[in-house]
Coordinates of C-alpha atoms and ligand atoms in Angstrom, one line a residue:
Chain A
M1 CA 120.8 109.5 -29.9
G2 CA 117.7 108.2 -28.3
R3 CA 115.3 110.1 -30.3
S4 CA 116.9 109.3 -33.7
R5 CA 116.4 105.6 -32.9
A6 CA 112.8 106.2 -31.9
S7 CA 112.0 108.0 -35.1
Q8 CA 113.6 105.3 -37.3
E9 CA 111.8 102.5 -35.8
F10 CA 108.4 102.7 -37.3
R11 CA 105.2 102.0 -35.4
P12 CA 102.3 102.7 -37.6
H13 CA 98.9 102.3 -36.2
F14 CA 96.7 103.7 -39.0
R15 CA 93.9 101.6 -37.9
P16 CA 92.5 101.9 -34.4
E17 CA 93.2 98.3 -33.7
G18 CA 96.8 99.0 -35.0
H19 CA 98.3 95.9 -36.5
F20 CA 102.1 96.1 -36.5
D21 CA 103.4 95.4 -39.9
R22 CA 107.0 94.0 -39.6
T23 CA 107.7 94.1 -43.3
A24 CA 106.8 97.8 -43.4
A25 CA 110.3 98.7 -42.1
H26 CA 111.9 97.4 -45.2
K27 CA 109.6 99.0 -47.7
P28 CA 110.0 102.6 -49.1
I29 CA 108.2 104.9 -46.7
L30 CA 106.2 106.5 -49.5
V31 CA 105.3 105.2 -53.0
L32 CA 103.0 107.1 -55.3
E33 CA 101.8 105.1 -58.3
N34 CA 100.1 106.8 -61.2
V35 CA 98.3 109.3 -59.0
L36 CA 95.5 111.3 -60.5
K37 CA 93.9 114.3 -58.8
V38 CA 91.3 116.3 -60.6
F39 CA 89.5 119.4 -59.3
R40 CA 88.3 120.7 -62.6
A41 CA 87.6 118.0 -65.2
D42 CA 89.3 119.9 -68.0
A43 CA 92.6 120.4 -66.1
P44 CA 93.7 117.6 -63.8
V45 CA 96.2 119.0 -61.2
L46 CA 98.2 115.7 -61.0
R47 CA 98.0 113.2 -63.8
G48 CA 100.0 110.0 -63.4
V49 CA 102.4 111.0 -60.7
D50 CA 105.0 108.3 -59.9
L51 CA 107.3 108.9 -57.0
T52 CA 109.2 106.7 -54.5
I53 CA 110.7 108.1 -51.4
E54 CA 113.0 106.0 -49.2
R55 CA 113.1 106.0 -45.5
G56 CA 115.3 108.8 -44.2
E57 CA 115.4 110.8 -47.4
F58 CA 115.2 114.6 -47.7
V59 CA 113.3 115.6 -50.8
F60 CA 112.6 119.0 -52.2
V61 CA 109.4 119.3 -54.2
T62 CA 109.2 122.4 -56.4
G63 CA 107.3 123.7 -59.4
P64 CA 105.4 126.7 -60.6
S65 CA 102.6 128.2 -58.5
G66 CA 99.5 126.1 -59.0
A67 CA 101.5 123.1 -60.1
G68 CA 100.1 121.0 -57.3
K69 CA 102.7 120.9 -54.6
S70 CA 100.3 121.6 -51.8
T71 CA 97.9 119.2 -53.4
L72 CA 100.5 116.4 -53.5
L73 CA 101.2 116.9 -49.7
K74 CA 97.5 117.0 -48.9
L75 CA 97.0 113.7 -50.6
I76 CA 99.7 112.2 -48.4
Y77 CA 98.1 113.3 -45.1
R78 CA 94.7 112.6 -46.5
A79 CA 93.3 116.1 -46.5
E80 CA 92.4 115.2 -50.1
S81 CA 92.0 111.8 -51.6
V82 CA 93.3 110.5 -55.0
D83 CA 90.9 110.1 -57.9
D84 CA 93.0 107.3 -59.3
G85 CA 96.2 105.5 -58.6
R86 CA 97.7 104.5 -55.2
I87 CA 99.7 106.1 -52.4
L88 CA 101.5 103.5 -50.3
F89 CA 102.6 104.8 -46.9
C90 CA 104.9 102.1 -45.4
G91 CA 103.3 99.6 -47.8
R92 CA 99.7 100.5 -47.0
D93 CA 97.4 102.1 -49.4
I94 CA 96.1 105.3 -47.7
A95 CA 93.5 105.9 -50.3
R96 CA 91.6 103.0 -48.9
L97 CA 91.6 104.2 -45.3
T98 CA 88.3 104.8 -43.7
E99 CA 87.4 108.1 -42.1
D100 CA 88.0 106.6 -38.7
S101 CA 91.6 105.6 -39.6
I102 CA 92.7 109.0 -40.9
P103 CA 93.5 110.4 -37.5
H104 CA 95.7 107.4 -36.9
L105 CA 97.5 108.1 -40.2
R106 CA 98.1 111.7 -39.3
R107 CA 99.7 110.8 -36.0
N108 CA 102.5 109.3 -38.1
I109 CA 103.0 112.4 -40.2
G110 CA 104.1 115.9 -39.1
V111 CA 102.9 118.8 -41.2
V112 CA 104.3 122.3 -41.4
F113 CA 102.7 125.1 -43.3
Q114 CA 103.6 128.5 -44.7
D115 CA 101.0 130.2 -42.5
F116 CA 101.9 128.2 -39.3
R117 CA 98.4 127.1 -38.3
L118 CA 98.9 127.7 -34.6
V119 CA 96.2 128.5 -32.1
P120 CA 97.0 132.1 -31.3
Y121 CA 95.4 132.2 -27.8
W122 CA 97.3 129.1 -26.7
T123 CA 100.8 129.1 -25.3
V124 CA 103.8 127.7 -27.1
Y125 CA 103.6 124.7 -24.8
E126 CA 99.9 124.0 -25.5
N127 CA 100.4 124.3 -29.2
V128 CA 103.1 121.6 -29.2
A129 CA 101.5 119.4 -26.5
V130 CA 98.2 119.1 -28.5
A131 CA 99.8 116.6 -30.8
L132 CA 100.6 114.3 -27.9
E133 CA 97.4 115.0 -26.0
V134 CA 95.1 113.8 -28.9
M135 CA 97.0 110.4 -28.6
G136 CA 96.0 110.3 -24.9
L137 CA 99.5 110.2 -23.5
Q138 CA 100.2 110.8 -19.8
P139 CA 100.7 114.4 -18.8
R140 CA 104.2 113.5 -17.5
V141 CA 105.2 112.0 -20.8
V142 CA 103.7 115.0 -22.7
R143 CA 105.7 117.4 -20.6
S144 CA 109.1 115.8 -21.1
R145 CA 108.6 115.2 -24.8
V146 CA 107.4 118.8 -25.4
A147 CA 110.4 120.1 -23.5
L148 CA 112.6 118.0 -25.7
A149 CA 111.0 119.2 -28.9
L150 CA 111.2 122.8 -27.9
E151 CA 114.8 122.3 -27.2
R152 CA 115.4 120.8 -30.6
V153 CA 113.9 123.9 -32.4
G154 CA 115.7 126.3 -30.1
L155 CA 112.8 127.4 -28.0
D156 CA 113.7 125.8 -24.7
G157 CA 112.2 127.6 -21.7
R158 CA 109.7 129.6 -23.8
G159 CA 106.8 127.3 -23.4
D160 CA 104.7 129.7 -21.3
E161 CA 104.6 132.5 -24.0
R162 CA 101.5 133.1 -26.0
V163 CA 102.3 132.3 -29.7
S164 CA 100.5 135.4 -30.9
V165 CA 103.4 137.6 -29.5
L166 CA 106.1 135.5 -31.1
S167 CA 107.9 136.6 -34.3
G168 CA 107.2 134.8 -37.6
G169 CA 110.4 132.8 -37.3
E170 CA 109.7 131.8 -33.7
Q171 CA 106.1 130.8 -34.7
Q172 CA 107.5 128.6 -37.5
R173 CA 109.7 126.9 -34.9
V174 CA 106.7 126.2 -32.8
T175 CA 104.9 124.5 -35.7
I176 CA 108.1 122.5 -36.4
A177 CA 108.2 121.4 -32.7
R178 CA 104.5 120.3 -33.0
A179 CA 105.3 118.3 -36.2
I180 CA 108.3 116.4 -34.6
V181 CA 107.1 116.0 -31.1
T182 CA 105.3 112.8 -31.9
E183 CA 108.5 111.5 -33.6
P184 CA 106.7 110.8 -36.8
A185 CA 108.1 108.7 -39.6
I186 CA 107.8 111.6 -42.0
V187 CA 107.5 115.4 -41.9
L188 CA 105.8 117.3 -44.7
A189 CA 106.6 121.0 -45.1
D190 CA 104.5 123.1 -47.4
E191 CA 106.6 126.3 -48.2
P192 CA 107.6 126.6 -44.5
T193 CA 109.8 129.5 -45.3
G194 CA 107.4 131.4 -47.5
N195 CA 106.6 134.0 -44.9
L196 CA 110.1 134.4 -43.6
D197 CA 113.1 136.7 -44.6
P198 CA 116.0 134.9 -46.5
V199 CA 118.2 134.6 -43.4
L200 CA 115.5 133.1 -41.3
A201 CA 114.5 130.8 -44.2
L202 CA 118.0 129.4 -44.2
D203 CA 117.8 128.8 -40.4
I204 CA 114.5 127.0 -40.8
L205 CA 116.0 124.9 -43.7
G206 CA 118.9 124.0 -41.4
L207 CA 116.4 122.9 -38.8
F208 CA 114.7 120.5 -41.2
E209 CA 118.1 119.1 -42.2
E210 CA 118.9 118.4 -38.6
I211 CA 115.6 116.7 -38.2
N212 CA 116.4 114.6 -41.3
E213 CA 119.8 113.7 -40.0
A214 CA 118.1 112.4 -36.8
G215 CA 116.4 109.9 -39.1
T216 CA 113.1 111.4 -40.1
T217 CA 112.1 111.5 -43.7
V218 CA 111.4 115.1 -44.9
I219 CA 109.4 116.3 -47.9
F220 CA 110.0 120.0 -48.4
A221 CA 107.9 121.9 -50.9
T222 CA 109.2 125.3 -51.9
H223 CA 109.8 127.5 -54.8
D224 CA 112.6 129.4 -53.1
R225 CA 115.5 128.9 -55.5
T226 CA 118.1 130.0 -52.9
L227 CA 117.2 127.1 -50.7
L228 CA 117.4 124.7 -53.6
E229 CA 120.8 126.0 -54.5
V230 CA 122.4 125.9 -51.0
S231 CA 121.1 122.4 -50.2
P232 CA 122.2 119.6 -52.6
R233 CA 119.3 117.4 -51.9
R234 CA 117.1 115.2 -54.1
L235 CA 114.8 117.5 -56.1
V236 CA 111.4 116.6 -57.6
V237 CA 109.7 119.1 -60.0
I238 CA 106.0 118.9 -60.6
D239 CA 105.4 120.0 -64.1
D240 CA 102.3 119.6 -66.1
G241 CA 100.8 117.2 -63.6
R242 CA 103.8 114.9 -63.4
C243 CA 106.9 114.5 -61.2
I244 CA 110.3 114.9 -62.8
E245 CA 113.6 114.1 -61.0
A246 CA 115.6 117.3 -61.5
R247 CA 118.9 117.0 -59.7
K248 CA 122.4 116.3 -61.0
G249 CA 122.8 120.0 -61.7
L250 CA 120.0 122.6 -61.6
E251 CA 119.5 122.7 -65.4
G252 CA 116.1 121.1 -65.6
L253 CA 115.0 123.4 -62.8
G254 CA 115.6 126.6 -64.6
D255 CA 112.7 126.4 -66.9
A256 CA 110.3 125.4 -64.2
L257 CA 111.2 128.3 -62.1
E258 CA 111.3 130.7 -65.0
H259 CA 107.7 129.7 -65.6
R260 CA 106.8 130.8 -62.1
A261 CA 108.6 134.1 -62.4
L262 CA 106.2 135.0 -65.2
N263 CA 103.2 134.4 -63.1
Chain B
M1 CA 87.3 116.5 -21.8
F2 CA 85.7 118.5 -19.0
E3 CA 88.7 120.6 -18.8
R4 CA 88.7 121.4 -22.5
A5 CA 85.0 122.2 -22.3
L6 CA 85.6 124.6 -19.4
K7 CA 88.4 126.3 -21.4
G8 CA 85.8 126.9 -24.1
L9 CA 83.4 128.4 -21.6
R10 CA 86.0 130.8 -20.4
L11 CA 86.7 131.9 -23.9
Q12 CA 83.2 133.5 -24.3
F13 CA 82.0 134.0 -20.8
G14 CA 79.5 136.7 -21.6
T15 CA 77.7 134.8 -24.4
Q16 CA 77.6 131.7 -22.3
M17 CA 76.1 133.4 -19.3
L18 CA 73.5 135.0 -21.6
S19 CA 72.5 131.7 -23.0
V20 CA 72.4 130.1 -19.5
A21 CA 70.0 132.9 -18.4
T22 CA 67.8 132.4 -21.5
V23 CA 67.7 128.6 -20.9
A24 CA 66.9 129.3 -17.2
L25 CA 64.1 131.7 -18.1
S26 CA 62.5 129.2 -20.5
L27 CA 62.8 126.3 -18.1
F28 CA 61.5 128.5 -15.3
C29 CA 58.3 129.1 -17.4
M30 CA 58.0 125.4 -17.8
G31 CA 58.6 124.7 -14.1
A32 CA 56.0 127.3 -13.2
A33 CA 53.5 125.7 -15.5
L34 CA 54.2 122.3 -14.0
L35 CA 53.9 123.7 -10.5
A36 CA 50.6 125.3 -11.3
L37 CA 49.4 122.0 -12.8
E38 CA 50.7 120.1 -9.8
N39 CA 48.7 122.3 -7.4
T40 CA 45.5 122.3 -9.6
G41 CA 45.9 118.6 -9.6
A42 CA 46.0 118.5 -5.8
M43 CA 42.9 120.7 -5.7
V44 CA 41.0 118.4 -8.2
R45 CA 42.0 115.4 -6.2
R46 CA 40.5 117.1 -3.1
W47 CA 37.4 118.5 -4.8
G48 CA 37.3 116.7 -8.1
A49 CA 35.0 114.0 -6.9
P50 CA 32.5 115.3 -4.4
V51 CA 32.9 114.0 -0.9
K52 CA 29.6 115.7 -0.1
V53 CA 26.2 114.6 -1.3
T54 CA 22.9 116.3 -0.3
V55 CA 19.8 114.2 -0.1
F56 CA 16.6 116.4 -0.3
L57 CA 13.7 114.8 1.6
A58 CA 10.2 114.7 0.3
E59 CA 7.6 116.9 2.0
G60 CA 5.8 115.5 5.0
V61 CA 8.3 112.9 5.9
S62 CA 8.1 112.0 9.6
L63 CA 11.0 112.3 11.9
E64 CA 11.0 108.5 12.5
Q65 CA 11.3 107.9 8.8
V66 CA 14.1 110.4 8.7
D67 CA 15.9 108.6 11.4
T68 CA 15.5 105.2 9.7
L69 CA 16.7 106.6 6.5
R70 CA 19.7 108.3 8.1
R71 CA 20.7 105.1 9.8
A72 CA 20.3 103.1 6.5
L73 CA 22.5 105.7 4.7
T74 CA 25.2 105.6 7.4
G75 CA 25.3 101.8 6.8
L76 CA 26.4 102.2 3.2
P77 CA 30.1 101.5 2.8
E78 CA 30.8 104.7 0.9
V79 CA 29.2 106.9 3.5
E80 CA 31.3 108.1 6.4
D81 CA 28.7 110.3 8.1
A82 CA 25.1 111.4 7.6
R83 CA 23.6 114.5 9.2
Y84 CA 20.0 115.6 9.3
V85 CA 19.4 119.3 8.5
S86 CA 15.8 120.3 9.2
S87 CA 14.0 123.1 7.3
A88 CA 14.5 125.5 10.2
E89 CA 18.2 124.7 10.4
A90 CA 18.6 125.2 6.7
R91 CA 16.9 128.6 6.9
Q92 CA 19.0 129.6 9.8
S93 CA 22.3 128.6 8.3
L94 CA 21.5 130.4 5.0
S95 CA 20.5 133.5 6.8
A96 CA 23.6 133.5 9.0
G97 CA 25.1 136.2 6.8
G98 CA 22.5 138.6 8.3
D99 CA 20.1 138.4 5.3
A100 CA 16.7 139.6 6.7
T101 CA 14.7 138.4 3.6
V102 CA 16.0 134.9 4.0
A103 CA 15.4 134.9 7.8
S104 CA 11.7 136.1 7.3
A105 CA 10.9 133.6 4.4
P106 CA 8.5 130.8 5.2
V107 CA 10.2 127.7 6.5
E108 CA 8.6 125.4 3.8
L109 CA 10.9 127.1 1.2
F110 CA 13.9 125.3 2.7
P111 CA 13.6 121.6 2.2
A112 CA 14.9 119.4 4.9
T113 CA 18.0 117.4 3.9
I114 CA 20.4 114.7 4.9
E115 CA 24.0 115.8 4.3
L116 CA 26.2 112.8 3.5
R117 CA 29.9 112.9 3.8
L118 CA 31.6 110.2 1.8
V119 CA 34.7 108.2 2.6
P120 CA 37.3 110.0 0.6
S121 CA 39.1 106.8 -0.5
A122 CA 35.9 105.3 -1.8
V123 CA 35.0 108.4 -3.9
T124 CA 35.1 108.0 -7.7
A125 CA 32.6 109.5 -10.1
D126 CA 31.1 106.2 -10.8
R127 CA 30.5 105.1 -7.3
V128 CA 29.1 108.5 -6.3
A129 CA 26.7 108.1 -9.2
S130 CA 25.6 104.6 -8.2
V131 CA 25.1 105.7 -4.6
A132 CA 23.0 108.7 -5.8
A133 CA 20.9 106.4 -8.0
R134 CA 20.2 104.0 -5.2
V135 CA 19.2 106.7 -2.8
R136 CA 17.0 108.4 -5.3
R137 CA 14.8 105.3 -5.5
I138 CA 13.9 105.6 -1.8
P139 CA 10.3 107.1 -1.6
A140 CA 11.1 109.6 1.1
V141 CA 13.8 111.2 -1.0
S142 CA 12.8 113.9 -3.5
E143 CA 16.2 114.7 -5.0
V144 CA 19.9 113.9 -4.7
E145 CA 22.5 116.5 -5.4
T146 CA 26.0 115.3 -6.2
Y147 CA 27.5 118.6 -7.3
R148 CA 28.7 117.1 -10.6
G149 CA 28.7 120.4 -12.4
F150 CA 31.4 121.8 -10.1
T151 CA 33.4 118.6 -10.4
E152 CA 33.3 118.7 -14.2
R153 CA 34.3 122.3 -14.3
L154 CA 37.3 121.5 -12.1
R155 CA 38.3 118.6 -14.3
G156 CA 37.9 120.8 -17.4
L157 CA 40.2 123.3 -15.8
L158 CA 42.8 120.6 -15.2
A159 CA 42.6 119.3 -18.7
G160 CA 43.0 122.8 -20.1
G161 CA 45.9 123.4 -17.8
R162 CA 47.5 120.2 -19.1
A163 CA 47.1 121.3 -22.7
A164 CA 48.5 124.7 -21.9
A165 CA 51.5 123.2 -20.1
G166 CA 52.1 120.9 -23.0
I167 CA 52.2 123.9 -25.4
V168 CA 54.5 125.8 -23.0
A169 CA 56.7 122.6 -22.8
L170 CA 57.0 122.4 -26.5
G171 CA 57.9 126.1 -26.8
V172 CA 60.5 125.8 -24.1
L173 CA 61.9 122.7 -25.8
L174 CA 62.4 124.5 -29.0
C175 CA 63.7 127.6 -27.3
V176 CA 66.3 125.7 -25.3
L177 CA 67.4 123.8 -28.4
A178 CA 67.7 126.9 -30.5
V179 CA 69.6 128.9 -27.8
V180 CA 72.1 126.2 -27.0
S181 CA 72.6 125.3 -30.6
N182 CA 73.3 128.9 -31.5
T183 CA 75.7 129.4 -28.6
V184 CA 77.6 126.3 -29.5
R185 CA 77.7 127.4 -33.1
M186 CA 79.3 130.7 -32.1
S187 CA 81.7 128.7 -29.9
L188 CA 82.6 126.6 -32.8
A189 CA 83.1 129.6 -35.1
A190 CA 85.5 131.1 -32.5
R191 CA 87.5 127.9 -32.3
L192 CA 87.8 126.9 -35.9
R193 CA 91.5 127.3 -35.9
E194 CA 91.7 125.0 -32.9
I195 CA 89.6 122.4 -34.6
E196 CA 91.7 122.6 -37.7
V197 CA 94.8 122.0 -35.6
L198 CA 93.3 119.1 -33.8
R199 CA 92.4 117.5 -37.1
L200 CA 95.8 118.0 -38.4
V201 CA 97.5 116.3 -35.5
G202 CA 95.2 113.3 -35.7
A203 CA 92.4 114.0 -33.2
T204 CA 89.5 111.6 -33.5
R205 CA 86.0 112.9 -34.3
A206 CA 84.9 112.1 -30.7
Y207 CA 87.9 114.0 -29.3
I208 CA 86.9 117.1 -31.2
R209 CA 83.2 116.9 -30.6
T210 CA 82.9 115.9 -27.0
P211 CA 83.9 119.2 -25.4
F212 CA 81.2 120.9 -27.4
L213 CA 78.6 118.3 -26.4
V214 CA 79.7 118.8 -22.7
E215 CA 79.5 122.5 -23.2
G216 CA 75.9 122.3 -24.5
A217 CA 75.0 119.9 -21.7
M218 CA 76.4 122.3 -19.1
L219 CA 74.6 125.3 -20.6
G220 CA 71.3 123.3 -20.4
G221 CA 72.0 121.7 -17.1
V222 CA 73.1 124.9 -15.3
G223 CA 70.2 126.8 -16.8
A224 CA 67.8 124.1 -15.4
V225 CA 69.4 124.2 -12.0
V226 CA 69.1 128.0 -11.9
A227 CA 65.4 127.7 -13.1
V228 CA 64.5 125.2 -10.4
A229 CA 66.3 127.2 -7.7
V230 CA 64.5 130.4 -8.7
L231 CA 61.2 128.6 -8.9
A232 CA 61.7 127.2 -5.4
M233 CA 62.5 130.7 -4.1
V234 CA 59.5 132.2 -5.8
Y235 CA 57.3 129.4 -4.5
A236 CA 58.6 129.8 -0.9
T237 CA 57.9 133.5 -1.0
L238 CA 54.4 133.1 -2.4
R239 CA 53.5 130.4 0.1
S240 CA 54.6 132.4 3.1
H241 CA 52.1 135.1 2.0
F242 CA 49.2 133.0 1.1
D243 CA 49.3 129.7 2.9
A244 CA 47.2 130.5 5.9
S245 CA 44.2 132.1 4.3
L246 CA 44.2 130.4 0.9
G247 CA 45.0 127.0 2.2
T248 CA 42.1 126.8 4.6
L249 CA 39.8 128.3 2.1
L250 CA 40.6 125.8 -0.6
G251 CA 41.1 122.9 1.8
V252 CA 44.4 122.1 0.0
H253 CA 47.9 123.1 0.9
P254 CA 50.3 124.2 -1.8
V255 CA 53.0 121.7 -2.8
F256 CA 56.3 122.2 -4.7
L257 CA 57.3 120.0 -7.6
P258 CA 58.2 116.5 -6.5
W259 CA 61.9 116.1 -6.4
T260 CA 61.7 113.5 -9.3
V261 CA 60.2 116.2 -11.5
S262 CA 62.8 118.7 -10.5
M263 CA 65.5 116.2 -11.2
L264 CA 63.9 115.4 -14.5
L265 CA 63.9 119.1 -15.4
I266 CA 67.6 119.3 -14.7
V267 CA 68.5 116.1 -16.5
G268 CA 66.2 117.1 -19.3
G269 CA 67.8 120.5 -19.6
A270 CA 71.3 118.9 -19.8
G271 CA 70.0 116.4 -22.4
L272 CA 68.4 119.1 -24.5
G273 CA 71.6 121.1 -24.3
A274 CA 73.6 118.2 -25.6
L275 CA 71.1 117.7 -28.4
G276 CA 71.2 121.3 -29.4
S277 CA 75.0 121.1 -29.4
A278 CA 74.9 118.0 -31.6
A279 CA 72.7 119.9 -34.0
A280 CA 75.2 122.7 -34.2
L281 CA 78.1 120.3 -34.6
R282 CA 76.3 118.6 -37.5
R283 CA 76.1 121.8 -39.4
G284 CA 79.3 123.4 -38.2
L285 CA 81.8 120.5 -38.4
Q286 CA 81.2 119.2 -41.9
S287 CA 84.0 117.8 -44.0
Ligands
LIG1 N1 90.0 122.3 -53.0 C1 90.3 122.7 -54.3 N2 89.2 122.9 -55.1 C2 89.5 123.3 -56.4 N3 90.7 123.5 -56.9 C3 91.7 123.3 -56.1 C4 91.6 122.9 -54.8 N4 92.8 122.9 -54.2 C5 93.7 123.2 -55.2 N5 93.0 123.5 -56.3 C6 93.7 123.9 -57.6 O1 94.7 123.0 -57.8 C7 95.8 123.6 -58.4 C8 97.0 123.3 -57.6 O2 97.0 123.9 -56.3 P1 98.1 123.8 -55.3 O3 97.7 124.6 -54.1 O4 98.5 122.4 -55.1 O5 99.4 124.5 -56.0 P2 100.8 124.8 -55.4 O6 101.7 124.1 -56.3 O7 100.9 124.5 -54.0 O8 100.9 126.4 -55.7 P3 101.6 127.5 -54.8 O9 103.0 127.4 -55.1 O10 101.0 128.8 -55.2 O11 101.3 127.1 -53.4 C9 95.5 125.1 -58.4 O12 95.1 125.4 -59.7 C10 94.3 125.2 -57.5 O13 93.5 126.2 -58.0
LIG2 MG1 101.0 125.6 -52.2

């Protein structure tokens, strides 16, 4: 399909002047090297995280509450910056981006949150279109791409509705449409099903899997065990400030989630 | 950009109108002060340097001497016209109001004079003083009155007016800044979610800030337009009531602010608005 091709071919312009890096297409999309993140000096949230994510992968990130899942994602879209180590996005170290370049990085990353982060007094259309408008695209292009994105999340024809009247599941579909409408190289989801009932959660997971099948890399942070069980994807557990590969059976996972249940 | 700023204005119409009204009121005060200054200025230009000098003649000067003197005075480049007023004429003109005591007073109490009318373009305080000094040396002249006291009082009035207008201007400046900055701050607070979303999807700093700057500039600019319009209306009403009597009495006709000053008020209002908005953004959009 046309759109899958578009999302696989990577066109990063982190920097306003936007150099096209030909070698980027052959590198892992994301490499974290020895990442350190400290909020309180006595207890670093992440200490020495090493993680490599290949283009087109679907990766679950899990771990007990407060383990640093959200923090890890924030580091990737530069809402926070690392205290040590490197994060290479398509081979480029995003820790060294200037303030001016951060918006350009974010145009290559779609982000979905548990609490949606939609503008309640905007329509569905406006909430999705904003991601293209900030890039200065022609209104005609914006219209057709928004329509396509809404169709992909099952909201075709509902662009004129105000998001504040939508159900939680529908609102989450709007944020997913906003995340994918730019055809980003990677989509980060921070507990996107946290506010939804179990059936809806499975729906939303299915949507992310479709997005992934179309070629987009997905990082999906969750502590919903059901989701991890139904979907045999790569699984990374953040435990004690480090990343551990925990697939090939759910054994390693048990302890980590037990830990959370106690909290 | 403009469209997004308008969207913001619609969101909080009441607050925005209130702040436009406040800005308009402040700038109206400033405009009124400038208008008063402008007209005092016109009056000072008219009266500020005397176009009239009275030459008092010594007692016992003959009519021939008077005539020679009058002709000599007319010959001065600064003098437009010289008119002889005899003692009897002086008494008559002063008693014209029907004052019987003046009319019956002895004629010697009213010295004969030559009234000089100066060429207005040649009139400066220095030249008037030099003419007076030269005339004073003529033996037939007892005294020369240049009405400097009046002049100086007028000038003092103008200087005071300037200082007052300066203070008003400073107050207005601060007021407009504060009003616009507070309005934009509220506007920012109401749209924090929107700003968060814009940041998330990769909007540049300028993309986020510009609508707020435009909003501030519009608040200031529209306020200034309203102020100038209301001032023009008030001015027109006042003039239609006072022009005839006051104008002839003062010898000056009221004028409105020059269009350059009006434009400057409007542009300045918009600029101040943008500045107030920038201040609000500095505080409100950190991180
Ligand atoms: N801006 C911040 N300032 C200080 N501490 C922070 C900040 N952000 C996160 N933390 C701390 O970092 C730790 C990890 O937080 P994070 O939100 O990443 O956890 P999480 O794994 O997403 O948890 P949850 O499953 O509850 O969402 C927490 O202890 C939190 O208190
Ligand atoms: Mg979290």
